[in-house]
Short mmCIF file of C-alpha atoms and ligand atoms in Angstrom, two decimals:
data_model
loop_
_atom_site.label_atom_id
_atom_site.label_comp_id
_atom_site.label_asym_id
_atom_site.label_seq_id
_atom_site.Cartn_x
_atom_site.Cartn_y
_atom_site.Cartn_z
CA MET A 962 19.41 -28.58 -29.77
CA LYS A 963 15.83 -27.91 -30.07
CA LYS A 964 15.03 -24.26 -31.18
CA THR A 965 14.60 -21.90 -28.26
CA GLN A 966 11.52 -19.52 -27.76
CA ILE A 967 13.63 -16.38 -27.41
CA GLY A 968 17.04 -15.10 -28.07
CA LEU A 969 19.01 -12.41 -26.03
CA ILE A 970 22.08 -10.39 -27.03
CA GLY A 971 24.34 -8.67 -24.55
CA LEU A 972 25.56 -10.45 -21.44
CA ALA A 973 26.72 -7.50 -19.17
CA VAL A 974 25.07 -7.42 -15.92
CA MET A 975 21.34 -6.67 -17.11
CA GLY A 976 21.44 -8.96 -20.01
CA ALA A 977 22.86 -11.88 -17.92
CA ASN A 978 20.38 -11.64 -15.29
CA LEU A 979 17.28 -11.13 -17.58
CA ALA A 980 18.54 -14.33 -19.40
CA ARG A 981 18.72 -16.30 -16.12
CA ASN A 982 15.15 -14.82 -15.11
CA ILE A 983 13.69 -16.02 -18.31
CA ALA A 984 15.12 -19.55 -18.17
CA SER A 985 14.15 -19.85 -14.47
CA LYS A 986 10.55 -19.52 -15.69
CA ASN A 987 11.09 -22.45 -18.00
CA PHE A 988 11.36 -20.55 -21.32
CA ASP A 989 14.17 -21.70 -23.49
CA VAL A 990 16.56 -18.86 -24.15
CA ILE A 991 19.72 -18.65 -26.19
CA VAL A 992 22.29 -15.90 -25.41
CA TYR A 993 24.95 -14.08 -27.55
CA ASN A 994 27.63 -11.61 -26.73
CA ARG A 995 29.98 -9.76 -28.94
CA THR A 996 32.91 -10.83 -26.56
CA LYS A 997 32.53 -14.63 -27.05
CA GLU A 998 34.60 -15.33 -23.76
CA LYS A 999 31.66 -13.90 -21.83
CA THR A 1000 29.15 -16.29 -23.21
CA LYS A 1001 31.56 -19.27 -22.54
CA GLU A 1002 31.88 -18.02 -19.04
CA PHE A 1003 28.32 -17.37 -18.56
CA ILE A 1004 26.96 -20.78 -19.71
CA LYS A 1005 29.70 -22.60 -17.85
CA GLN A 1006 28.32 -20.95 -14.78
CA TYR A 1007 24.65 -20.71 -15.36
CA GLY A 1008 23.92 -22.92 -18.42
CA ASN A 1009 20.96 -25.51 -17.86
CA GLU A 1010 18.19 -27.20 -19.81
CA HIS A 1011 16.61 -23.82 -20.60
CA LEU A 1012 19.63 -21.66 -20.98
CA PHE A 1013 22.01 -22.05 -23.83
CA GLY A 1014 24.79 -19.96 -25.44
CA GLU A 1015 26.14 -19.41 -29.03
CA THR A 1016 29.61 -18.67 -29.50
CA ARG A 1017 30.31 -19.51 -33.23
CA SER A 1018 28.36 -16.72 -34.93
CA LEU A 1019 25.46 -14.45 -34.87
CA SER A 1020 23.75 -16.41 -37.75
CA GLN A 1021 24.15 -19.69 -35.79
CA PHE A 1022 22.39 -17.82 -32.82
CA VAL A 1023 19.64 -16.49 -35.07
CA ALA A 1024 19.16 -19.86 -36.65
CA SER A 1025 18.70 -21.40 -33.03
CA ILE A 1026 15.56 -19.47 -32.44
CA GLU A 1027 11.94 -20.64 -33.35
CA ARG A 1028 10.20 -18.43 -35.91
CA PRO A 1029 8.81 -15.82 -36.00
CA ARG A 1030 11.81 -15.00 -33.81
CA ASN A 1031 11.78 -12.81 -30.53
CA ILE A 1032 15.22 -11.36 -29.90
CA ILE A 1033 15.94 -9.11 -26.91
CA ILE A 1034 18.76 -6.78 -27.21
CA MET A 1035 20.41 -5.68 -23.81
CA VAL A 1036 23.47 -3.85 -24.76
CA GLN A 1037 24.89 -0.41 -24.19
CA ALA A 1038 22.46 2.43 -25.38
CA GLY A 1039 23.48 4.42 -28.44
CA LYS A 1040 25.52 3.16 -31.10
CA PRO A 1041 25.87 -0.30 -30.03
CA VAL A 1042 22.14 -0.97 -30.28
CA ASP A 1043 22.51 0.23 -33.97
CA ALA A 1044 25.60 -1.86 -34.53
CA VAL A 1045 23.63 -4.92 -33.26
CA ILE A 1046 20.60 -4.17 -35.51
CA GLU A 1047 22.76 -3.93 -38.52
CA GLU A 1048 24.28 -7.08 -37.87
CA LEU A 1049 21.12 -8.77 -37.26
CA PHE A 1050 19.17 -6.96 -40.13
CA PRO A 1051 20.41 -9.57 -42.98
CA LEU A 1052 19.71 -12.47 -40.91
CA LEU A 1053 16.14 -11.71 -39.90
CA ASP A 1054 13.00 -12.61 -41.74
CA SER A 1055 9.66 -10.75 -42.06
CA ASP A 1056 7.63 -11.05 -38.65
CA ASP A 1057 10.59 -11.47 -36.70
CA CYS A 1058 10.91 -9.26 -33.53
CA ILE A 1059 13.65 -7.23 -31.99
CA ILE A 1060 13.14 -6.06 -28.36
CA ASP A 1061 15.40 -3.38 -27.22
CA CYS A 1062 15.39 -3.64 -23.47
CA GLY A 1063 18.07 -1.11 -22.76
CA ASN A 1064 17.73 2.51 -21.84
CA SER A 1065 17.72 3.76 -25.47
CA TYR A 1066 16.60 7.29 -26.18
CA TYR A 1067 13.02 7.09 -27.26
CA ARG A 1068 13.60 9.16 -30.60
CA ASP A 1069 16.16 6.54 -31.63
CA THR A 1070 13.52 3.85 -31.14
CA ILE A 1071 11.17 5.83 -33.40
CA ARG A 1072 13.98 5.75 -36.04
CA ARG A 1073 14.81 2.24 -35.53
CA GLU A 1074 11.11 0.96 -35.80
CA ALA A 1075 10.80 2.85 -39.08
CA TYR A 1076 14.00 1.44 -40.50
CA LEU A 1077 13.15 -2.06 -39.77
CA ALA A 1078 9.28 -1.78 -40.89
CA PRO A 1079 9.66 -2.05 -44.54
CA LYS A 1080 11.43 -5.46 -44.15
CA GLY A 1081 8.57 -6.57 -41.92
CA ILE A 1082 10.70 -6.76 -38.93
CA HIS A 1083 8.95 -5.63 -35.77
CA PHE A 1084 10.91 -3.39 -33.07
CA VAL A 1085 9.71 -2.96 -29.57
CA GLY A 1086 11.37 -0.48 -27.37
CA CYS A 1087 11.00 -1.73 -24.01
CA GLY A 1088 11.86 -0.04 -20.65
CA VAL A 1089 13.09 -2.42 -18.00
CA SER A 1090 13.91 -1.03 -14.34
CA GLY A 1091 15.06 -2.76 -11.19
CA GLY A 1092 18.66 -2.73 -11.83
CA GLU A 1093 20.60 -6.06 -11.60
CA GLU A 1094 18.55 -7.55 -8.74
CA GLY A 1095 15.34 -6.48 -10.53
CA ALA A 1096 16.46 -8.16 -13.90
CA LEU A 1097 17.05 -11.35 -12.12
CA HIS A 1098 14.13 -11.77 -9.65
CA GLY A 1099 11.59 -9.58 -11.34
CA PRO A 1100 11.79 -6.12 -12.99
CA SER A 1101 9.10 -3.58 -13.88
CA ILE A 1102 8.81 -3.95 -17.73
CA MET A 1103 7.63 -1.15 -19.91
CA PRO A 1104 7.07 -2.44 -23.46
CA GLY A 1105 5.93 -0.16 -26.34
CA GLY A 1106 5.28 -1.04 -30.02
CA SER A 1107 2.30 -2.53 -31.36
CA GLY A 1108 -0.40 -4.49 -29.35
CA GLU A 1109 0.07 -7.60 -31.52
CA ASN A 1110 3.81 -7.78 -30.40
CA TYR A 1111 2.72 -7.17 -27.02
CA VAL A 1112 0.54 -10.26 -27.14
CA ARG A 1113 3.32 -12.23 -28.38
CA LEU A 1114 5.78 -11.29 -25.84
CA ARG A 1115 3.22 -11.11 -22.90
CA PRO A 1116 3.72 -14.70 -21.52
CA ILE A 1117 7.44 -14.22 -21.07
CA PHE A 1118 7.07 -10.68 -19.77
CA GLU A 1119 4.40 -11.67 -17.30
CA ALA A 1120 6.22 -14.71 -16.05
CA ILE A 1121 9.64 -12.77 -15.39
CA ALA A 1122 8.16 -9.45 -14.04
CA ALA A 1123 7.84 -8.29 -10.43
CA ARG A 1124 4.33 -8.57 -8.80
CA ASP A 1125 2.34 -5.29 -7.89
CA PHE A 1126 0.75 -4.82 -4.50
CA ASN A 1127 -2.30 -7.08 -5.60
CA GLY A 1128 -0.26 -9.95 -7.19
CA TRP A 1129 -0.35 -8.88 -10.79
CA ALA A 1130 2.67 -8.77 -13.00
CA CYS A 1131 4.39 -5.40 -13.13
CA VAL A 1132 4.18 -5.34 -16.93
CA THR A 1133 1.52 -3.66 -19.29
CA HIS A 1134 1.50 -2.60 -22.92
CA ILE A 1135 2.49 1.11 -22.40
CA GLY A 1136 1.12 2.28 -25.63
CA TRP A 1137 2.33 2.38 -29.33
CA GLY A 1138 5.63 3.10 -30.85
CA ALA A 1139 8.43 4.52 -28.59
CA SER A 1140 6.14 5.04 -25.53
CA GLY A 1141 7.84 2.23 -23.48
CA HIS A 1142 11.25 3.93 -23.80
CA PHE A 1143 9.79 7.32 -23.27
CA VAL A 1144 8.06 6.19 -20.10
CA LYS A 1145 11.29 4.48 -18.96
CA MET A 1146 13.10 7.83 -19.65
CA VAL A 1147 10.45 9.63 -17.33
CA HIS A 1148 10.72 6.88 -14.81
CA ASN A 1149 14.45 7.77 -14.56
CA GLY A 1150 13.87 11.52 -14.53
CA ILE A 1151 11.43 10.80 -11.37
CA GLU A 1152 14.34 8.77 -9.81
CA TYR A 1153 16.52 11.82 -10.20
CA ALA A 1154 14.01 13.91 -8.57
CA VAL A 1155 13.02 11.85 -5.81
CA MET A 1156 16.44 11.08 -4.85
CA GLN A 1157 17.31 14.80 -4.88
CA ILE A 1158 14.10 15.58 -2.70
CA MET A 1159 15.43 13.11 -0.02
CA ALA A 1160 19.00 14.40 -0.29
CA GLU A 1161 17.69 17.84 0.56
CA ALA A 1162 15.93 16.38 3.70
CA TYR A 1163 19.17 14.69 4.69
CA ASP A 1164 21.25 17.91 4.10
CA THR A 1165 18.59 19.74 6.18
CA LEU A 1166 18.91 17.35 9.21
CA ARG A 1167 22.63 17.09 9.15
CA LYS A 1168 23.29 20.74 8.92
CA LEU A 1169 20.54 22.32 10.92
CA TYR A 1170 20.25 19.55 13.55
CA ASN A 1171 23.85 18.18 13.50
CA LEU A 1172 22.53 14.76 13.10
CA SER A 1173 24.82 11.83 12.11
CA ALA A 1174 24.15 9.62 9.21
CA PRO A 1175 22.75 7.04 11.44
CA GLY A 1176 20.55 9.41 13.35
CA ILE A 1177 19.12 10.52 10.00
CA ALA A 1178 18.53 6.93 9.15
CA ASP A 1179 16.49 6.44 12.40
CA ILE A 1180 14.20 9.33 11.20
CA PHE A 1181 14.06 8.00 7.53
CA GLU A 1182 13.22 4.51 9.00
CA ASP A 1183 10.14 6.06 10.73
CA TYR A 1184 9.32 7.77 7.58
CA SER A 1185 9.73 4.74 5.40
CA LYS A 1186 7.06 2.86 7.61
CA GLY A 1187 4.08 5.00 6.32
CA LYS A 1188 3.17 6.80 3.25
CA LEU A 1189 6.65 7.57 2.40
CA GLY A 1190 7.56 3.81 2.17
CA SER A 1191 9.74 3.21 -0.86
CA TYR A 1192 12.64 1.20 -2.04
CA LEU A 1193 14.75 4.51 -2.22
CA PHE A 1194 14.15 5.13 1.50
CA ASP A 1195 14.82 1.49 2.30
CA ILE A 1196 18.11 1.57 0.48
CA SER A 1197 18.84 5.05 2.25
CA LEU A 1198 18.79 3.21 5.68
CA LYS A 1199 21.51 0.82 4.32
CA VAL A 1200 23.65 3.68 2.92
CA LEU A 1201 23.25 5.93 6.01
CA ARG A 1202 24.20 3.06 8.27
CA LYS A 1203 27.09 1.70 6.58
CA GLU A 1204 30.21 1.92 8.52
CA ASP A 1205 33.51 3.12 6.86
CA GLU A 1206 36.19 0.57 6.37
CA PHE A 1207 39.04 3.02 6.66
CA GLN A 1208 37.99 5.31 9.41
CA ASP A 1209 37.16 3.70 12.69
CA GLY A 1210 33.50 4.31 13.81
CA ALA A 1211 32.80 6.75 10.97
CA SER A 1212 29.88 6.53 8.38
CA LEU A 1213 30.93 5.65 5.11
CA VAL A 1214 28.68 8.41 3.57
CA ASP A 1215 30.55 11.00 5.27
CA TYR A 1216 33.63 9.94 3.23
CA ILE A 1217 31.86 9.88 -0.22
CA LEU A 1218 32.87 12.99 -2.35
CA ASP A 1219 29.85 15.22 -2.97
CA ARG A 1220 30.07 14.95 -6.50
CA ALA A 1221 27.19 13.24 -8.32
CA GLY A 1222 27.32 11.51 -11.79
CA GLN A 1223 24.62 11.16 -14.31
CA LYS A 1224 23.95 9.05 -17.43
CA GLY A 1225 21.56 11.53 -19.15
CA THR A 1226 18.21 10.30 -18.63
CA GLY A 1227 17.18 13.11 -16.38
CA LYS A 1228 18.57 15.73 -18.86
CA TRP A 1229 16.60 14.02 -21.69
CA THR A 1230 13.32 14.09 -19.73
CA ALA A 1231 13.97 17.80 -19.02
CA ILE A 1232 14.83 18.73 -22.49
CA ASP A 1233 11.90 16.86 -23.77
CA ALA A 1234 9.53 18.77 -21.35
CA LEU A 1235 10.70 22.05 -22.50
CA GLU A 1236 10.30 21.05 -26.15
CA ARG A 1237 6.73 20.02 -25.60
CA ASN A 1238 6.08 23.07 -23.29
CA VAL A 1239 5.27 21.00 -20.30
CA CYS A 1240 6.59 22.14 -16.78
CA VAL A 1241 8.76 19.63 -15.00
CA PRO A 1242 10.66 21.98 -12.69
CA THR A 1243 11.39 19.41 -10.08
CA ILE A 1244 13.32 17.11 -12.59
CA ALA A 1245 15.02 19.97 -14.07
CA GLU A 1246 16.14 21.22 -10.55
CA ALA A 1247 17.33 17.68 -9.80
CA VAL A 1248 19.51 17.68 -12.92
CA PHE A 1249 20.86 21.15 -12.18
CA ALA A 1250 21.58 20.04 -8.58
CA ARG A 1251 23.83 17.23 -9.96
CA ASN A 1252 25.50 19.59 -12.20
CA ILE A 1253 26.25 22.06 -9.41
CA SER A 1254 27.41 19.17 -7.16
CA ALA A 1255 29.86 18.11 -10.15
CA ASN A 1256 31.36 21.72 -9.96
CA LYS A 1257 33.20 21.00 -6.56
CA LYS A 1258 36.26 22.91 -7.35
CA LEU A 1259 34.26 26.20 -7.88
CA ARG A 1260 31.89 25.48 -5.08
CA THR A 1261 34.86 25.02 -2.74
CA GLU A 1262 36.32 28.30 -3.79
CA LEU A 1263 33.21 30.31 -3.42
CA SER A 1264 32.29 28.78 -0.07
CA ALA A 1265 35.39 30.44 1.36
CA THR A 1266 34.11 33.74 0.23
CA PHE A 1267 30.53 33.75 1.91
CA GLU A 1268 29.88 33.39 5.39
CA GLU A 1269 26.94 30.97 5.87
CA PHE A 1270 23.93 32.61 7.00
CA HIS A 1271 21.52 30.88 9.48
CA GLY A 1272 18.41 32.22 10.88
CA LYS A 1273 17.12 31.95 14.48
CA ASN A 1274 13.74 30.27 14.49
CA LEU A 1275 14.72 26.56 14.35
CA PRO A 1276 12.06 24.45 15.85
CA PRO A 1277 13.01 21.50 18.16
CA LEU A 1278 13.77 18.47 16.20
CA ASN A 1279 10.65 16.60 17.44
CA LYS A 1280 8.47 19.39 16.01
CA PHE A 1281 10.31 19.49 12.74
CA ILE A 1282 10.21 15.53 11.85
CA PRO A 1283 6.66 15.50 11.03
CA LEU A 1284 6.74 18.95 9.30
CA LEU A 1285 9.55 17.47 7.10
CA LYS A 1286 7.57 14.16 6.52
CA ASN A 1287 4.55 16.04 5.12
CA GLY A 1288 6.74 18.28 3.14
CA LEU A 1289 8.56 15.36 1.49
CA TYR A 1290 5.33 13.63 0.68
CA ALA A 1291 3.90 16.79 -0.88
CA SER A 1292 6.86 17.51 -2.83
CA ILE A 1293 7.21 14.08 -4.28
CA LEU A 1294 3.39 14.22 -5.06
CA SER A 1295 3.53 17.59 -6.72
CA ALA A 1296 6.64 16.09 -8.78
CA TYR A 1297 4.60 13.16 -10.01
CA ALA A 1298 1.75 15.55 -11.17
CA GLN A 1299 4.62 17.19 -13.47
CA TRP A 1300 5.84 13.82 -14.79
CA TYR A 1301 2.22 12.61 -15.49
CA ASP A 1302 1.60 15.79 -17.29
CA LEU A 1303 4.71 15.13 -19.58
CA ILE A 1304 3.66 11.71 -20.35
CA THR A 1305 0.01 12.86 -21.09
CA GLN A 1306 1.18 15.39 -23.37
CA ALA A 1307 3.75 13.28 -25.21
CA SER A 1308 1.17 10.56 -25.54
CA ARG A 1309 -1.46 12.84 -27.15
CA GLU A 1310 1.24 14.46 -29.26
CA GLU A 1311 2.65 11.07 -30.45
CA GLY A 1312 -0.76 9.21 -30.50
CA TRP A 1313 0.62 6.59 -27.83
CA GLU A 1314 -2.61 6.06 -26.00
CA VAL A 1315 -0.85 5.45 -22.62
CA ASN A 1316 -2.95 4.68 -19.54
CA LEU A 1317 -1.60 6.45 -16.40
CA ALA A 1318 -3.33 4.12 -13.92
CA GLU A 1319 -1.58 1.11 -15.53
CA ILE A 1320 1.81 2.93 -15.57
CA SER A 1321 1.35 3.69 -11.80
CA ARG A 1322 0.64 -0.01 -11.12
CA ILE A 1323 3.48 -1.29 -12.77
CA TRP A 1324 5.71 0.95 -10.98
CA GLU A 1325 4.41 -0.31 -7.59
CA TRP A 1326 7.09 -3.04 -7.49
CA GLY A 1327 10.30 -4.26 -9.23
CA CYS A 1328 11.53 -0.52 -10.32
CA ILE A 1329 13.80 1.64 -8.45
CA ILE A 1330 11.03 4.22 -7.82
CA ARG A 1331 8.63 1.59 -6.36
CA ALA A 1332 6.93 3.21 -3.46
CA GLU A 1333 3.57 3.19 -1.50
CA ILE A 1334 2.71 6.45 -3.18
CA LEU A 1335 2.32 4.65 -6.54
CA SER A 1336 -0.50 2.59 -5.02
CA PHE A 1337 -2.36 5.68 -4.11
CA LEU A 1338 -1.78 7.22 -7.50
CA HIS A 1339 -2.87 4.00 -9.18
CA GLU A 1340 -6.12 4.01 -7.21
CA SER A 1341 -6.60 7.58 -7.78
CA PHE A 1342 -6.26 7.38 -11.51
CA LEU A 1343 -8.63 4.33 -11.54
CA ASP A 1344 -11.23 6.31 -9.54
CA ALA A 1345 -10.61 9.62 -11.65
CA PRO A 1346 -13.29 10.91 -13.76
CA GLU A 1347 -12.39 10.62 -17.56
CA TRP A 1348 -12.19 14.41 -17.92
CA VAL A 1349 -9.51 14.52 -15.68
CA SER A 1350 -6.37 16.27 -17.40
CA HIS A 1351 -4.12 16.65 -14.32
CA LEU A 1352 -3.16 14.85 -11.20
CA PHE A 1353 -4.10 17.89 -9.10
CA ALA A 1354 -7.62 17.70 -10.50
CA ILE A 1355 -8.27 14.30 -8.91
CA PRO A 1356 -10.17 14.94 -5.65
CA GLU A 1357 -8.32 12.27 -3.55
CA VAL A 1358 -4.90 13.95 -4.59
CA MET A 1359 -6.14 17.43 -3.83
CA SER A 1360 -7.26 16.12 -0.36
CA ALA A 1361 -3.83 14.86 0.34
CA PHE A 1362 -2.38 18.19 -0.75
CA ARG A 1363 -4.71 19.83 1.72
CA GLU A 1364 -3.61 17.90 4.60
CA SER A 1365 0.17 18.42 3.75
CA VAL A 1366 0.33 22.02 2.50
CA PRO A 1367 0.57 23.83 5.81
CA ASP A 1368 3.59 21.71 6.87
CA TRP A 1369 5.06 22.01 3.42
CA HIS A 1370 4.95 25.81 3.70
CA GLY A 1371 6.38 25.71 7.07
CA VAL A 1372 9.24 23.23 6.41
CA VAL A 1373 10.20 25.06 3.24
CA SER A 1374 10.34 28.61 4.84
CA ILE A 1375 12.24 27.25 7.79
CA ILE A 1376 14.88 25.63 5.67
CA ILE A 1377 15.31 28.61 3.41
CA GLU A 1378 15.63 30.89 6.53
CA HIS A 1379 18.40 28.82 7.57
CA GLY A 1380 20.31 29.13 4.36
CA ILE A 1381 20.02 25.51 3.11
CA ALA A 1382 19.44 24.95 -0.78
CA VAL A 1383 16.32 22.99 -1.47
CA PRO A 1384 15.80 23.33 -5.20
CA THR A 1385 13.47 20.32 -5.63
CA ILE A 1386 11.38 20.54 -2.44
CA GLY A 1387 11.17 24.47 -3.16
CA SER A 1388 10.15 24.04 -6.95
CA SER A 1389 7.67 21.32 -6.05
CA LEU A 1390 6.01 23.77 -3.90
CA SER A 1391 6.18 26.65 -6.40
CA TYR A 1392 4.57 24.35 -9.18
CA PHE A 1393 1.77 23.52 -6.82
CA GLU A 1394 1.14 27.18 -5.97
CA ALA A 1395 1.46 28.33 -9.46
CA MET A 1396 -0.65 25.69 -10.87
CA THR A 1397 -3.58 26.21 -8.39
CA ASP A 1398 -3.29 30.04 -8.88
CA ASN A 1399 -5.73 31.75 -11.24
CA GLU A 1400 -4.05 35.19 -11.12
CA HIS A 1401 -0.51 35.05 -12.41
CA PRO A 1402 1.77 38.05 -12.97
CA ALA A 1403 1.71 37.21 -16.63
CA ASN A 1404 -0.40 40.32 -17.25
CA TYR A 1405 2.53 42.44 -15.98
CA LEU A 1406 4.97 40.43 -18.25
CA GLN A 1407 2.67 41.06 -21.13
CA GLY A 1408 2.75 44.78 -20.50
CA LEU A 1409 6.58 44.78 -20.59
CA ARG A 1410 6.67 42.68 -23.68
CA ASP A 1411 4.21 44.98 -25.56
CA PHE A 1412 6.14 47.94 -24.23
CA PHE A 1413 9.68 47.03 -25.64
CA GLY A 1414 8.56 44.78 -28.52
CA ALA A 1415 4.76 45.62 -29.46
CA HIS A 1416 4.13 42.00 -28.71
CA THR A 1417 0.40 42.76 -27.94
CA TYR A 1418 -1.71 41.35 -25.17
CA GLU A 1419 -5.20 40.08 -24.57
CA ARG A 1420 -7.65 41.82 -22.03
CA THR A 1421 -9.80 40.37 -19.38
CA ASP A 1422 -12.87 42.36 -20.14
CA ARG A 1423 -13.19 42.22 -23.92
CA LYS A 1424 -12.18 39.99 -26.92
CA GLY A 1425 -9.34 40.86 -29.29
CA VAL A 1426 -5.56 41.55 -29.50
CA PHE A 1427 -4.42 45.07 -28.22
CA HIS A 1428 -1.36 47.16 -28.34
CA THR A 1429 -0.73 50.27 -26.41
CA GLU A 1430 1.67 53.17 -27.12
CA TRP A 1431 2.98 53.12 -23.58
CA SER A 1432 5.16 56.19 -23.55
CA ASP A 1433 5.03 59.65 -24.94
CA LYS A 1434 8.32 59.16 -26.62
N1 NAP B 2223 22.85 -1.38 -15.23
C1 NAP B 2223 21.60 -1.13 -14.71
O1 NAP B 2223 21.25 -1.06 -13.55
C2 NAP B 2223 20.67 -0.80 -15.71
C3 NAP B 2223 19.28 -0.75 -15.26
C4 NAP B 2223 18.45 -0.64 -16.35
C5 NAP B 2223 18.58 -0.45 -17.54
N2 NAP B 2223 19.77 -0.64 -18.06
C6 NAP B 2223 20.15 -0.57 -19.47
O2 NAP B 2223 20.36 -1.92 -19.92
C7 NAP B 2223 21.35 -1.78 -20.93
C8 NAP B 2223 22.46 -2.94 -20.49
O3 NAP B 2223 23.05 -2.34 -19.35
P1 NAP B 2223 24.42 -3.07 -18.64
O4 NAP B 2223 24.59 -2.32 -17.49
O5 NAP B 2223 23.89 -4.55 -18.38
O6 NAP B 2223 25.29 -3.06 -19.85
P2 NAP B 2223 26.25 -1.98 -20.47
O7 NAP B 2223 27.50 -1.78 -19.73
O8 NAP B 2223 25.39 -0.63 -20.74
O9 NAP B 2223 26.71 -2.51 -21.82
C9 NAP B 2223 27.66 -3.63 -22.15
C10 NAP B 2223 27.02 -4.76 -23.07
O10 NAP B 2223 26.80 -3.95 -24.45
C11 NAP B 2223 27.67 -4.74 -25.27
N3 NAP B 2223 28.24 -3.87 -26.45
C12 NAP B 2223 28.71 -2.65 -26.23
N4 NAP B 2223 29.24 -2.17 -27.53
C13 NAP B 2223 28.69 -3.11 -28.30
C14 NAP B 2223 28.68 -3.21 -29.78
N5 NAP B 2223 29.21 -2.13 -30.44
N6 NAP B 2223 28.13 -4.25 -30.33
C15 NAP B 2223 27.66 -5.29 -29.61
N7 NAP B 2223 27.59 -5.28 -28.37
C16 NAP B 2223 28.24 -4.19 -27.66
C17 NAP B 2223 28.83 -5.42 -24.41
O11 NAP B 2223 29.45 -6.33 -25.04
P3 NAP B 2223 30.96 -6.74 -24.87
O12 NAP B 2223 30.85 -7.71 -23.61
O13 NAP B 2223 31.38 -7.50 -26.01
O14 NAP B 2223 31.71 -5.52 -24.49
C18 NAP B 2223 27.98 -5.78 -23.28
O15 NAP B 2223 27.26 -6.99 -23.57
C19 NAP B 2223 21.86 -0.51 -21.04
O16 NAP B 2223 21.02 0.07 -22.01
C20 NAP B 2223 21.55 0.03 -19.74
O17 NAP B 2223 21.44 1.48 -19.78
C21 NAP B 2223 20.87 -0.77 -17.09
#
């Protein structure tokens, strides 16, 4: 057998589909999996003139790849990645490159890159989004690591990636070091938040307007034709319209237990933001919302002790639908501002040199958060003056807010008045209000802090640090 251009380890759903995608673009790829039966089955089903399998040993697998070698790891994040690296380590040569395409925590990527560097082995932390369909037909790919490694991997990445709205590959060199895995982590945090924003809209429509799941799908379908167009709205229609197989005429979604799972990427994003002193309230609230949902037993007990409160000023549905649409759009836009702020701050602190226009572009297609809004953000960053330090400072973005803010206020106040929890829609609005307000109540906080702890304060009318004896003892 001739040597292959790339190797891939890990044949669960993502690795298997990625290998098939690579082979379908005429790159020779050899695959390996810890459980050898899986490799045998996979090759029996999908093996062809570009797709090979190795079941004898990892060293045979390594020896089958052209040097300098490129080896993708697509195994479970965490310890399995370290286990695979440990096994590969003695088998690799200087200038070989390991590309971790799983959802690894970016700080692990920093550690692994440093561990392999003394032996001259390159390590690329690479985010891949799009789920199993994306991996097979075109994901959005977020590689970090050095520019030289990107140049080396680029032909394969560009061939297998999805295409953006202008036909370019949804891949870019995100930046140095662990930036690829960091940006993938934030991408997943965005996924949490956008889904929670949409869930709050669904909750409002079913509870305040007694709409059925298919009725809500009709409204979301209308939303998805305009500026809210997105993969998540598209799949919502399918989820909301799915009939239940056990209950005649019922919607499946009405029988799904209201307890959300999570794998941790939203929590990582929120924790990272806190550590960097960046505000991402919408992601944090989305994580909290899942935590609250998971507490089903307590919620059920407490709901029996509190009579629901509903206001009396519910507008007719046809008036509410456009308000909600603008409220959703502004909420998502405000949340994007938070995430971009986090990426900007991390890039500055870590020296990654990420490009927000490019990140928006490669999220236009292939990934789970693909959406019309990303095209708008891509164009906005391209047009933005260099000094722009926040999404809200881009004039086109601020104009979009100006158009939506009155409806956003209206929709949040109606929902809250009628007793529905909207933590992400509400926090997106509060973030926007706070960030565009030059008069915070922090003066009052500083007074309290100085009173009880002599923490001092600054003044608006003169320079220096001040402390006051506030009471007469
Ligand atoms: N599923 C998705 O939609 C999705 C989307 C984007 C990214 N990702 C990320 O992509 C990666 C792969 O995801 P997945 O869902 O395809 O698979 P997965 O369930 O996360 O991982 C299963 C794979 O890991 C291997 N593995 C586990 N422990 C190992 C160890 N100690 N040593 C060697 N191999 C080990 C398994 O080998 P065996 O067959 O021998 O058990 C199998 O190939 C993950 O990091 C995941 O978070 C997943």
